[in-house]
Amino acid sequence: MIPRVHKMGSRTIGLIRYLYGPGTHEEHTDPHLVAAWDALAPDPGRNPHATYEDLQQLLDQPVQALPESRRPAKHVWHLSVRAAPEDPILTDDQWGDIARRMVAATGIAPDDDTAGCRWAAVRHADDHIHIIATTVREDGRRPRRHNEAKRAQAEARHIEADHNMRRLNTGDGTAARRPTSAERHKANRHNQERTPRETLRETVRQAVAGAHSEEEFFARLAATGLLIRQRVAPSGDLLGYTVALPDDRNKHGDPVYYSGSKLAPDLSLPRIRERFTTPTEAPENDSRHESPALPPVTGPAFARRRATAATWQALLIIDRGDDGTAAAHIAAAAEVLDALAKTSAAHTRKELREAAFAFERASRSHVKAVRGHDRALRQAARDIVHSGPSLGQGEDGATTAMLIDMAFFLATTAANWHAKRHHAQQAAAARQAAEHLRAAYQAAATQPMGVLQQRGQRLTLHVQQRQAALVRQALPELAERVLAEPGWPALVATLTDAQKAGHDPAALLAEATQRRELDTATSISDVLVWRLRRSAHLPAAPEAPHEPPARGDRRTPAAAPAAQPAAKAASNSTRRR
């Protein structure tokens, strides 16, 4: 349940006409009172003899009773209370009880206070009510409304529990603005999955992902086909911008523009400029995380492999760095997800879009991000965008799976980081993003993991036993679990490939197993495959085997489990924290 305190107004009759009217886009149905300060208050919605003016005059009586010099310029208070989409439809009596609890909690009309403000609750849709009040009490004093928004949120949590509704986390003021009911109704009428506000937010985020300058950002925006207005000062300096979808028009036929700050707090022009900051001096202990100068991007697979390496480093920084630097890396990780969602193949795009959409909430908190030291991740996002769309096959598809695998752990790490700091909404958003990344990984990993498993199953028994002994030595507590996993043959093939390439498999395993997430993975072998192939610079998608199995090749259950269909094995290999 979401309560929202709106801006104070000066015309009671204006708000009443809106609440009882058809709505901006005919979305108001059967508007009527569900509760009021007085059980006999007139209801213009259900009583044909009651007028808007009747209700307005009664609400305004305490205001008009004051001398004109003492009347507040803005005296109209407005609170909307909305249920979650999955909540049951409440009765009028239930909504009336909720309204009484809200005006009491916010100080408008405290319980057992006969001199409280006059108010009325109007319902004009199944899922929400609006409460209008005039902020002069019957005794002529003003109500005590200090921290009214927080008190409304706290009461909403109690209401959710009492009515068995979806339990939401209390906000901290850093969330993006939710679409209004009018925007949602408009999207439904046009059979649109998301409202224009949400579509614009996603498009702007993808345009800024990895951008190096304002010029590049606005060039990307223009390339999307959005309508753009720039606000320029007399001096010629750019002050802000607004965007609109070409086909989103108001009743006059004009485009509906939104400023960046109305889309999300971090999409205002000043906040976007912070992303282009370059640190003048690296903080202590961060030198080990800095990436060396890298060659230009040559394709989607190369960009994804470099992004995986940058994501690995970000994991270490979030775990070990100071809060400001960690917050910056979480914000930059959102840019990587935006870039990945924009450029990935069709079979992974939907889940990646949902992951980026969810993680957007995890990218902002009251911990101020220290920008500049997150440039490796932002460069990774830029590389992904500039490398172009991925077809999702061969090396492109396999490196996408490799990056999604690492992004899953980053989202989980971000969730833990936020949870430790009591950022409930951000932690929940990061966990939701991780679930979408899990589903995207399943789609991306099926084919490349299937090929690697086939290759591992074709290796001789001697090779498999040698690799099993290596794993037992490197992972004594987890080895038997790894050897029993469907992905074990793929790890055998990867260890063998690394050895043939001149690497020390034991050293690679030691590096790959240093992170604490390993012992909570559903498929440790999957995680190790991608980490080894990345650190050893092995092809992520080796060619499928064509040769028949070696004669007399026998396998023990511990060394190589019976072959499973590739799709089933990859599906079972998804990790869970």
XYZ file of C-alpha atoms in Angstrom:
577
model
C 0.000 0.000 0.000
C 1.400 3.338 -1.066
C 0.292 6.594 0.601
C 1.353 9.790 -1.136
C 1.056 13.309 0.254
C 0.492 15.755 -2.598
C 1.333 19.435 -2.775
C -0.866 21.798 -0.798
C -3.515 23.639 -2.784
C -5.551 26.807 -2.426
C -8.895 25.840 -4.065
C -10.990 23.202 -2.351
C -13.597 23.233 -5.113
C -10.951 22.535 -7.759
C -9.759 19.318 -6.110
C -13.346 18.187 -5.416
C -14.243 18.617 -9.075
C -11.246 16.556 -10.094
C -11.981 13.757 -7.612
C -15.630 13.509 -8.653
C -15.016 14.217 -12.307
C -14.249 11.755 -15.110
C -10.495 12.074 -14.659
C -7.950 13.319 -17.141
C -8.559 10.332 -19.417
C -11.991 9.080 -18.285
C -10.347 6.783 -15.749
C -12.578 7.737 -12.791
C -15.497 5.334 -12.349
C -18.320 5.725 -9.822
C -16.664 8.390 -7.596
C -18.235 8.450 -4.135
C -17.472 9.075 -0.459
C -16.307 6.156 1.664
C -15.704 8.185 4.842
C -15.632 11.769 6.111
C -15.231 13.835 9.278
C -19.011 13.741 9.594
C -21.157 10.725 8.751
C -23.762 13.135 7.304
C -21.339 14.865 4.907
C -22.902 15.340 1.454
C -21.763 12.946 -1.275
C -22.135 14.467 -4.763
C -21.329 11.072 -6.248
C -24.249 9.102 -4.813
C -26.689 11.830 -3.684
C -28.295 13.567 -6.696
C -29.293 16.525 -4.509
C -25.741 17.167 -3.213
C -23.412 19.452 -5.136
C -19.678 19.958 -5.225
C -20.239 23.374 -3.678
C -22.144 21.852 -0.745
C -19.153 19.673 0.178
C -16.696 22.496 -0.455
C -18.505 24.972 1.783
C -18.649 22.528 4.680
C -14.969 21.616 4.356
C -13.984 25.297 4.185
C -16.103 26.523 7.135
C -13.235 26.480 9.701
C -11.048 28.356 7.206
C -13.696 30.981 6.500
C -14.323 31.417 10.227
C -10.844 32.892 10.656
C -10.173 36.567 10.060
C -9.041 36.996 6.477
C -5.559 38.013 7.591
C -5.082 34.677 9.396
C -6.329 32.401 6.649
C -3.534 30.271 5.151
C -2.816 30.942 1.490
C -2.726 27.182 0.797
C -5.087 25.225 2.989
C -6.122 22.196 0.852
C -4.432 18.956 1.916
C -4.475 15.933 -0.381
C -3.404 12.330 0.294
C -3.838 9.379 -2.080
C -3.640 5.784 -0.834
C -3.122 3.010 -3.383
C -3.161 -0.770 -3.007
C -0.700 -3.049 -4.827
C -1.948 -4.648 -8.072
C -1.978 -8.130 -6.515
C -3.920 -7.044 -3.413
C -7.583 -8.091 -3.024
C -10.214 -5.507 -3.891
C -11.312 -3.854 -0.657
C -14.852 -2.861 0.258
C -15.957 0.718 0.822
C -16.083 0.060 4.572
C -12.468 -1.194 4.509
C -11.312 1.842 2.546
C -13.224 4.067 4.969
C -11.368 2.488 7.889
C -8.063 3.029 6.080
C -8.937 6.690 5.510
C -9.673 7.227 9.217
C -6.379 5.613 10.184
C -4.485 7.809 7.717
C -5.931 11.139 8.852
C -5.232 10.108 12.440
C -1.656 9.034 11.723
C -0.791 12.204 9.776
C -2.200 14.587 12.390
C -5.111 15.834 10.276
C -7.749 14.338 12.570
C -6.205 12.466 15.530
C -8.299 9.806 17.216
C -10.661 11.130 19.910
C -9.937 14.727 18.893
C -13.280 16.403 18.266
C -11.574 19.596 17.073
C -9.598 17.991 14.240
C -9.604 19.125 10.622
C -12.520 18.412 8.305
C -11.803 15.782 5.659
C -13.439 13.488 3.121
C -12.270 10.290 1.390
C -13.332 9.740 -2.221
C -13.059 6.425 -4.026
C -13.180 6.482 -7.814
C -11.362 3.225 -8.628
C -11.035 -0.257 -7.164
C -7.442 0.156 -6.007
C -7.188 3.569 -4.348
C -8.813 6.471 -2.538
C -8.103 10.201 -2.278
C -8.430 12.114 0.981
C -9.090 15.855 0.867
C -8.860 17.991 4.013
C -8.708 21.651 4.941
C -5.844 22.439 7.297
C -7.605 24.613 9.817
C -8.977 22.782 12.861
C -12.420 23.406 14.369
C -10.713 25.410 17.130
C -8.962 27.623 14.577
C -5.487 26.153 15.116
C -3.356 24.430 12.506
C -2.850 20.642 12.667
C 0.489 19.133 13.721
C 1.660 17.475 10.488
C 5.371 17.104 11.187
C 6.818 14.095 9.291
C 3.372 13.331 7.922
C 4.724 11.371 4.947
C 6.795 9.057 7.163
C 3.898 8.612 9.559
C 1.605 7.720 6.650
C 4.131 5.149 5.449
C 4.422 3.643 8.927
C 0.644 3.357 9.227
C 0.494 1.759 5.766
C 2.763 -1.046 6.987
C 0.318 -1.754 9.843
C -2.650 -1.636 7.454
C -0.961 -4.127 5.123
C -0.548 -6.585 7.979
C -4.130 -6.102 9.236
C -5.686 -6.606 5.777
C -3.331 -9.361 4.571
C -1.996 -7.160 1.778
C 1.373 -7.140 0.085
C 4.009 -5.980 2.575
C 6.067 -3.142 1.114
C 9.323 -1.718 2.386
C 9.269 1.832 3.662
C 10.818 4.225 1.168
C 13.690 6.601 1.810
C 12.877 9.255 -0.769
C 15.355 8.015 -3.398
C 12.923 6.032 -5.559
C 11.821 7.117 -9.011
C 8.357 8.608 -9.258
C 5.666 6.022 -9.777
C 3.274 6.389 -12.721
C 0.012 8.078 -11.835
C -3.289 6.249 -12.159
C -4.063 8.344 -15.241
C -0.795 7.231 -16.843
C -1.525 3.590 -16.087
C -5.059 3.797 -17.471
C -3.728 5.456 -20.599
C -1.143 2.688 -21.084
C -3.857 0.048 -20.619
C -6.081 1.687 -23.220
C -3.228 1.552 -25.714
C -2.256 -2.020 -24.754
C 1.161 -0.839 -23.633
C 3.168 -2.947 -21.199
C 4.682 0.127 -19.543
C 3.579 3.707 -19.094
C 5.289 6.476 -21.097
C 7.083 7.599 -17.913
C 8.577 4.114 -17.429
C 9.461 3.721 -21.107
C 11.183 7.106 -21.121
C 13.095 6.256 -17.941
C 14.371 3.027 -19.475
C 15.324 4.755 -22.741
C 17.153 7.619 -21.003
C 19.019 5.188 -18.746
C 20.165 3.174 -21.748
C 21.265 6.367 -23.494
C 23.417 7.483 -20.552
C 24.904 4.018 -19.899
C 28.650 4.420 -20.332
C 28.365 7.816 -22.042
C 31.525 9.937 -21.712
C 30.012 13.394 -22.181
C 26.803 15.403 -22.414
C 27.216 15.547 -26.164
C 27.357 11.782 -26.440
C 24.374 11.396 -24.118
C 22.181 13.758 -26.129
C 23.337 12.207 -29.397
C 22.257 8.789 -28.144
C 18.936 10.221 -26.990
C 18.318 11.752 -30.394
C 19.123 8.432 -32.062
C 16.313 6.745 -30.121
C 13.711 8.958 -31.794
C 12.582 10.708 -28.609
C 11.421 14.310 -28.727
C 13.952 16.409 -26.803
C 13.802 19.926 -25.414
C 16.856 21.558 -23.863
C 16.562 24.394 -21.349
C 19.288 26.934 -22.060
C 20.271 29.920 -19.893
C 20.774 33.402 -21.407
C 24.496 32.750 -21.074
C 24.161 29.733 -23.359
C 24.730 27.186 -20.602
C 22.545 24.095 -20.683
C 20.361 23.943 -17.559
C 18.210 20.863 -18.141
C 16.213 18.807 -20.575
C 12.812 17.230 -21.109
C 11.853 14.242 -23.273
C 8.648 12.849 -24.766
C 7.540 9.875 -26.807
C 6.435 10.977 -30.307
C 3.068 9.203 -30.006
C 2.286 10.183 -26.380
C -0.016 13.201 -26.650
C -2.346 15.080 -24.349
C -5.960 15.941 -25.144
C -4.787 18.975 -27.121
C -2.543 16.819 -29.314
C 0.686 18.143 -27.795
C 3.558 15.813 -26.763
C 3.715 15.016 -23.039
C 7.200 16.000 -21.861
C 8.957 14.787 -18.714
C 12.059 16.322 -17.196
C 14.892 13.990 -16.275
C 14.285 14.533 -12.554
C 10.630 13.535 -12.994
C 11.782 10.212 -14.464
C 14.270 9.382 -11.689
C 16.357 11.409 -9.210
C 19.644 10.420 -10.881
C 18.468 11.364 -14.393
C 18.459 15.117 -13.846
C 21.164 16.861 -15.851
C 23.295 17.788 -12.791
C 23.219 14.159 -11.580
C 24.061 12.845 -15.031
C 27.039 15.202 -15.167
C 28.380 13.582 -12.001
C 28.906 10.384 -13.984
C 31.457 12.104 -16.187
C 33.659 12.976 -13.194
C 37.279 11.837 -13.370
C 39.096 11.461 -10.029
C 42.218 13.575 -9.606
C 43.746 11.111 -7.188
C 42.953 7.432 -6.603
C 42.033 6.615 -3.021
C 44.319 4.459 -0.944
C 44.216 0.708 -1.560
C 42.326 1.145 -4.826
C 45.330 0.788 -7.116
C 44.932 -2.952 -7.296
C 41.481 -2.486 -8.811
C 42.438 -0.064 -11.563
C 42.216 -1.465 -15.085
C 45.142 -0.941 -17.463
C 44.679 0.827 -20.767
C 42.717 -1.494 -23.019
C 42.468 -1.677 -26.800
C 39.328 -0.499 -28.596
C 36.334 -2.816 -28.620
C 36.256 -5.200 -31.582
C 32.938 -6.999 -31.098
C 30.175 -8.053 -28.692
C 32.089 -11.077 -27.353
C 35.213 -9.036 -26.609
C 33.157 -6.315 -24.889
C 31.317 -8.844 -22.753
C 34.520 -10.569 -21.705
C 36.049 -7.247 -20.619
C 32.824 -6.329 -18.823
C 32.989 -9.621 -16.926
C 36.487 -8.758 -15.710
C 35.344 -5.285 -14.637
C 32.367 -6.787 -12.816
C 34.675 -9.156 -10.932
C 36.758 -6.203 -9.740
C 33.590 -4.346 -8.743
C 32.575 -7.272 -6.550
C 35.816 -6.941 -4.620
C 35.388 -3.189 -4.224
C 31.781 -3.446 -3.004
C 32.916 -5.995 -0.422
C 36.053 -4.192 0.714
C 35.804 -0.545 -0.306
C 34.380 2.453 1.520
C 30.665 3.153 1.255
C 30.916 6.004 -1.268
C 33.047 3.997 -3.682
C 30.844 0.914 -3.254
C 27.717 2.983 -3.967
C 29.337 4.329 -7.132
C 30.122 0.812 -8.345
C 26.565 -0.351 -7.676
C 25.277 2.617 -9.689
C 27.729 1.852 -12.495
C 26.650 -1.801 -12.445
C 23.160 -0.574 -13.308
C 24.644 0.997 -16.444
C 26.177 -2.348 -17.422
C 22.789 -4.033 -17.058
C 21.135 -1.276 -19.100
C 23.718 -1.721 -21.843
C 23.378 -5.503 -21.747
C 19.585 -5.323 -21.976
C 19.828 -2.952 -24.938
C 22.197 -5.111 -26.997
C 21.490 -8.741 -26.110
C 19.787 -11.354 -28.265
C 16.035 -11.911 -28.283
C 16.048 -15.077 -26.161
C 17.652 -13.236 -23.209
C 16.427 -9.691 -23.786
C 13.152 -9.827 -21.839
C 14.714 -11.114 -18.611
C 17.676 -8.751 -18.948
C 15.317 -5.805 -19.431
C 13.433 -6.814 -16.298
C 16.703 -7.235 -14.404
C 17.878 -3.750 -15.414
C 14.451 -2.296 -14.647
C 14.513 -3.805 -11.136
C 18.150 -3.005 -10.373
C 17.549 0.663 -11.184
C 15.999 0.995 -7.710
C 19.090 -0.587 -6.117
C 21.386 1.958 -7.771
C 20.299 4.869 -5.521
C 20.381 5.338 -1.770
C 21.280 8.067 0.715
C 24.900 6.910 0.567
C 26.449 9.440 -1.822
C 28.271 7.742 -4.654
C 31.862 8.911 -5.065
C 32.021 9.053 -8.831
C 35.141 8.628 -10.935
C 36.631 5.459 -9.493
C 33.831 3.470 -11.122
C 35.181 4.248 -14.580
C 36.100 0.618 -15.375
C 32.465 -0.441 -15.072
C 31.231 2.613 -16.962
C 33.768 1.886 -19.693
C 32.451 -1.682 -19.773
C 28.921 -0.361 -20.340
C 30.232 1.892 -23.100
C 32.051 -1.012 -24.731
C 28.911 -3.134 -24.738
C 26.883 -0.351 -26.360
C 29.499 0.448 -28.993
C 30.144 -3.210 -29.834
C 26.617 -3.460 -31.176
C 23.864 -6.055 -30.784
C 24.759 -9.654 -30.004
C 23.259 -12.493 -32.024
C 23.378 -14.729 -28.974
C 25.262 -17.510 -30.753
C 28.805 -18.855 -30.606
C 31.293 -16.736 -28.688
C 28.806 -13.852 -28.411
C 26.244 -16.061 -26.691
C 28.770 -17.807 -24.441
C 30.385 -14.578 -23.258
C 26.890 -13.220 -22.596
C 26.295 -16.208 -20.302
C 29.684 -15.555 -18.690
C 28.791 -11.915 -17.997
C 25.281 -12.707 -16.752
C 26.784 -15.276 -14.378
C 29.043 -12.602 -12.891
C 26.255 -9.994 -12.900
C 24.118 -12.375 -10.844
C 26.780 -12.403 -8.128
C 27.149 -8.637 -8.314
C 23.381 -8.173 -7.834
C 23.490 -10.555 -4.865
C 26.475 -8.725 -3.399
C 24.650 -5.402 -3.840
C 21.593 -6.862 -2.083
C 23.738 -7.909 0.872
C 25.489 -4.512 0.951
C 22.162 -2.675 1.065
C 20.679 -5.074 3.616
C 23.575 -4.463 6.021
C 22.809 -0.750 5.816
C 19.060 -1.261 6.271
C 18.217 -0.118 2.743
C 15.184 -2.394 2.514
C 13.810 -1.256 -0.848
C 17.203 -1.326 -2.524
C 18.027 -4.766 -1.148
C 14.689 -6.138 -2.346
C 15.227 -4.608 -5.792
C 18.687 -6.151 -6.113
C 17.329 -9.564 -5.136
C 14.560 -9.205 -7.713
C 17.149 -8.309 -10.356
C 19.164 -11.389 -9.394
C 16.133 -13.606 -10.038
C 15.714 -12.159 -13.534
C 19.440 -12.622 -14.139
C 19.106 -16.231 -13.055
C 16.419 -16.780 -15.713
C 18.471 -14.937 -18.339
C 21.460 -17.120 -17.513
C 19.451 -20.283 -18.091
C 18.523 -19.069 -21.569
C 22.047 -17.931 -22.426
C 23.986 -20.904 -20.989
C 22.046 -23.849 -22.389
C 23.919 -24.221 -25.670
C 27.529 -23.385 -24.638
C 27.353 -25.430 -21.431
C 25.887 -28.330 -23.388
C 28.855 -28.278 -25.786
C 31.370 -28.180 -22.939
C 29.620 -31.050 -21.172
C 29.795 -33.165 -24.306
C 33.487 -32.427 -24.681
C 34.153 -33.359 -21.061
C 32.243 -36.618 -21.373
C 34.400 -37.620 -24.350
C 37.670 -37.228 -22.480
C 39.442 -40.375 -21.303
C 38.890 -41.796 -17.856
C 42.507 -41.010 -16.937
C 42.038 -37.304 -17.740
C 38.809 -37.104 -15.779
C 40.343 -38.798 -12.755
C 43.327 -36.431 -12.880
C 41.027 -33.399 -12.905
C 38.915 -34.892 -10.111
C 42.035 -35.259 -7.952
C 42.919 -31.633 -8.684
C 39.472 -30.448 -7.568
C 39.653 -32.578 -4.416
C 42.944 -30.916 -3.578
C 41.745 -27.359 -4.317
C 38.217 -27.731 -2.864
C 38.383 -30.468 -0.228
C 35.077 -29.492 1.391
C 33.103 -29.032 -1.832
C 34.804 -31.485 -4.185
C 32.330 -34.364 -3.921
C 29.447 -32.001 -4.538
C 31.199 -30.590 -7.616
C 31.935 -34.064 -8.997
C 28.282 -35.045 -8.660
C 26.910 -31.975 -10.473
C 25.587 -32.147 -14.059
C 28.094 -29.439 -14.991
C 31.141 -31.439 -13.858
C 32.048 -32.658 -17.404
C 32.148 -29.017 -18.555
C 34.594 -28.216 -15.743
C 36.746 -31.211 -16.748
C 36.887 -29.873 -20.313
C 37.750 -26.376 -19.062
C 40.552 -27.551 -16.771
C 41.975 -29.604 -19.639
C 41.775 -26.630 -22.026
C 43.557 -24.422 -19.487
C 46.340 -26.965 -19.052
C 46.809 -27.296 -22.812
C 47.027 -23.482 -23.057
C 50.007 -23.520 -20.674
C 48.229 -22.480 -17.469
C 48.496 -24.049 -14.038
C 44.961 -25.388 -13.337
C 45.613 -25.485 -9.586
C 46.537 -21.788 -9.545
C 43.484 -20.907 -11.651
C 41.222 -22.844 -9.281
C 42.753 -21.051 -6.297
C 41.971 -17.684 -7.892
C 38.456 -18.704 -8.974
C 37.488 -19.999 -5.542
C 38.556 -17.019 -3.473
C 35.053 -15.490 -3.298
C 32.601 -16.466 -0.577
C 29.641 -16.884 -2.984
C 31.046 -20.184 -4.242
C 29.802 -22.363 -1.392
C 26.234 -21.064 -1.822
C 26.020 -21.723 -5.570
C 23.606 -24.386 -6.770
C 26.105 -25.337 -9.483
C 29.665 -24.700 -8.352
C 30.959 -26.286 -11.550
C 29.098 -23.738 -13.699
C 30.553 -20.834 -11.742
C 34.072 -22.267 -11.973
C 33.777 -22.929 -15.703
C 33.088 -19.279 -16.503
C 35.657 -17.916 -14.065
C 38.386 -20.240 -15.377
C 37.605 -19.568 -19.017
C 37.691 -15.829 -18.357
C 40.929 -15.749 -16.336
C 42.707 -18.212 -18.677
C 41.504 -16.329 -21.786
C 39.970 -19.503 -23.189
C 37.258 -19.356 -25.858
C 33.907 -19.153 -24.107
C 32.264 -21.215 -26.860
C 34.615 -23.987 -28.053
C 33.587 -25.957 -31.117
C 31.141 -28.802 -30.557
C 32.778 -32.252 -30.561
C 32.369 -34.407 -33.640
C 34.696 -37.328 -32.876
C 33.237 -40.523 -31.305
C 34.169 -41.477 -27.723
C 37.506 -43.238 -27.254
C 37.317 -47.057 -27.398
C 37.109 -48.656 -23.967
C 36.358 -45.326 -22.304
C 34.749 -46.052 -18.959
C 33.681 -43.535 -16.370
C 33.062 -43.829 -12.686
C 29.988 -42.051 -11.311
C 32.165 -39.650 -9.292
C 34.411 -38.753 -12.199
C 31.772 -38.200 -14.864
C 28.040 -38.435 -14.201
C 25.809 -39.964 -16.809
C 25.192 -37.626 -19.704
C 22.046 -35.557 -19.548
C 20.334 -33.576 -22.286
C 22.110 -30.274 -22.626
C 19.021 -28.197 -21.967
C 18.193 -30.070 -18.761
C 21.771 -29.883 -17.497
C 22.027 -26.163 -18.117
C 18.666 -25.571 -16.475
C 19.763 -27.485 -13.368
C 23.021 -25.573 -13.181
C 21.608 -22.203 -12.212
C 22.960 -20.981 -8.891
C 20.964 -19.829 -5.875
C 22.252 -17.785 -2.983
